[in-house]
């Protein structure tokens, strides 16, 4: 019988009835990201994503209180700075990260988020006292962006696990098999 339950190694709690992740706040996402540490790059990226999540949560909370330009615009500008810094970190990730399909998706989500914030800041007329963005609109884009980032982290960790398994499998080969693998590899490199 095939189980549809998520793997027990998952760090995000799953609802036992819906089989969906139960993270409901950016703070919970931040906690997940802190636990998603496979190597130094993962740690740095996870910390930066946690910072991004906390800033997004602050913007959502602020927009729920007021969409007035004088209140919301400074927070959105701060969010742009956080996004810009985070994007620079993502661009500097190593080749293993950039080789993942999810890497391009996350970069695109970050770029889209930055463009939307810029549009929200600019699309109000000079007579408009309120920004066009709502807390729900902002939260939706922020959740989508964080989801793309979490997917990237998860896929990178899976890639690392496969690499470790392959290395341990090679280490378990006896000497004649290992020599054939070396010869095969040497032929490929020519």
PDB file of N, CA and C in Angstrom, residues 22-23 40 50 54 75 84 91-92 129 154 184:
ATOM      1  N   UNK A  22       1.470  23.270   7.333  1.00  0.00           N
ATOM      2  CA  UNK A  22       0.652  24.053   8.249  1.00  0.00           C
ATOM      3  C   UNK A  22       1.282  25.381   8.622  1.00  0.00           C
ATOM      4  N   UNK A  23       2.332  25.796   7.957  1.00  0.00           N
ATOM      5  CA  UNK A  23       2.921  27.107   8.236  1.00  0.00           C
ATOM      6  C   UNK A  23       1.926  28.176   7.802  1.00  0.00           C
ATOM      7  N   UNK A  40      27.008  25.784   4.602  1.00  0.00           N
ATOM      8  CA  UNK A  40      27.172  27.219   4.878  1.00  0.00           C
ATOM      9  C   UNK A  40      26.310  28.076   3.953  1.00  0.00           C
ATOM     10  N   UNK A  50      14.815  34.317   6.134  1.00  0.00           N
ATOM     11  CA  UNK A  50      14.116  34.565   7.394  1.00  0.00           C
ATOM     12  C   UNK A  50      13.963  36.068   7.621  1.00  0.00           C
ATOM     13  N   UNK A  54      10.408  38.095   7.875  1.00  0.00           N
ATOM     14  CA  UNK A  54      10.042  38.976   8.990  1.00  0.00           C
ATOM     15  C   UNK A  54       9.690  40.381   8.503  1.00  0.00           C
ATOM     16  N   UNK A  75       7.942  51.697   4.680  1.00  0.00           N
ATOM     17  CA  UNK A  75       8.107  50.253   4.883  1.00  0.00           C
ATOM     18  C   UNK A  75       8.317  49.526   3.559  1.00  0.00           C
ATOM     19  N   UNK A  84      16.522  43.647  -2.479  1.00  0.00           N
ATOM     20  CA  UNK A  84      17.716  43.893  -3.300  1.00  0.00           C
ATOM     21  C   UNK A  84      18.927  43.176  -2.699  1.00  0.00           C
ATOM     22  N   UNK A  91      22.112  35.677  -6.235  1.00  0.00           N
ATOM     23  CA  UNK A  91      22.913  35.712  -7.458  1.00  0.00           C
ATOM     24  C   UNK A  91      24.325  35.194  -7.202  1.00  0.00           C
ATOM     25  N   UNK A  92      24.846  35.378  -5.996  1.00  0.00           N
ATOM     26  CA  UNK A  92      26.203  34.940  -5.657  1.00  0.00           C
ATOM     27  C   UNK A  92      26.296  33.478  -5.228  1.00  0.00           C
ATOM     28  N   UNK A 129      -3.859  59.812  -1.339  1.00  0.00           N
ATOM     29  CA  UNK A 129      -3.216  59.716  -0.030  1.00  0.00           C
ATOM     30  C   UNK A 129      -2.908  58.265   0.328  1.00  0.00           C
ATOM     31  N   UNK A 154      14.740  23.361  -0.401  1.00  0.00           N
ATOM     32  CA  UNK A 154      14.398  21.945  -0.298  1.00  0.00           C
ATOM     33  C   UNK A 154      15.049  21.127  -1.415  1.00  0.00           C
ATOM     34  N   UNK A 184      36.611   4.403 -16.292  1.00  0.00           N
ATOM     35  CA  UNK A 184      35.468   4.956 -17.018  1.00  0.00           C
ATOM     36  C   UNK A 184      35.476   6.482 -16.924  1.00  0.00           C
TER      37      UNK A 184
END
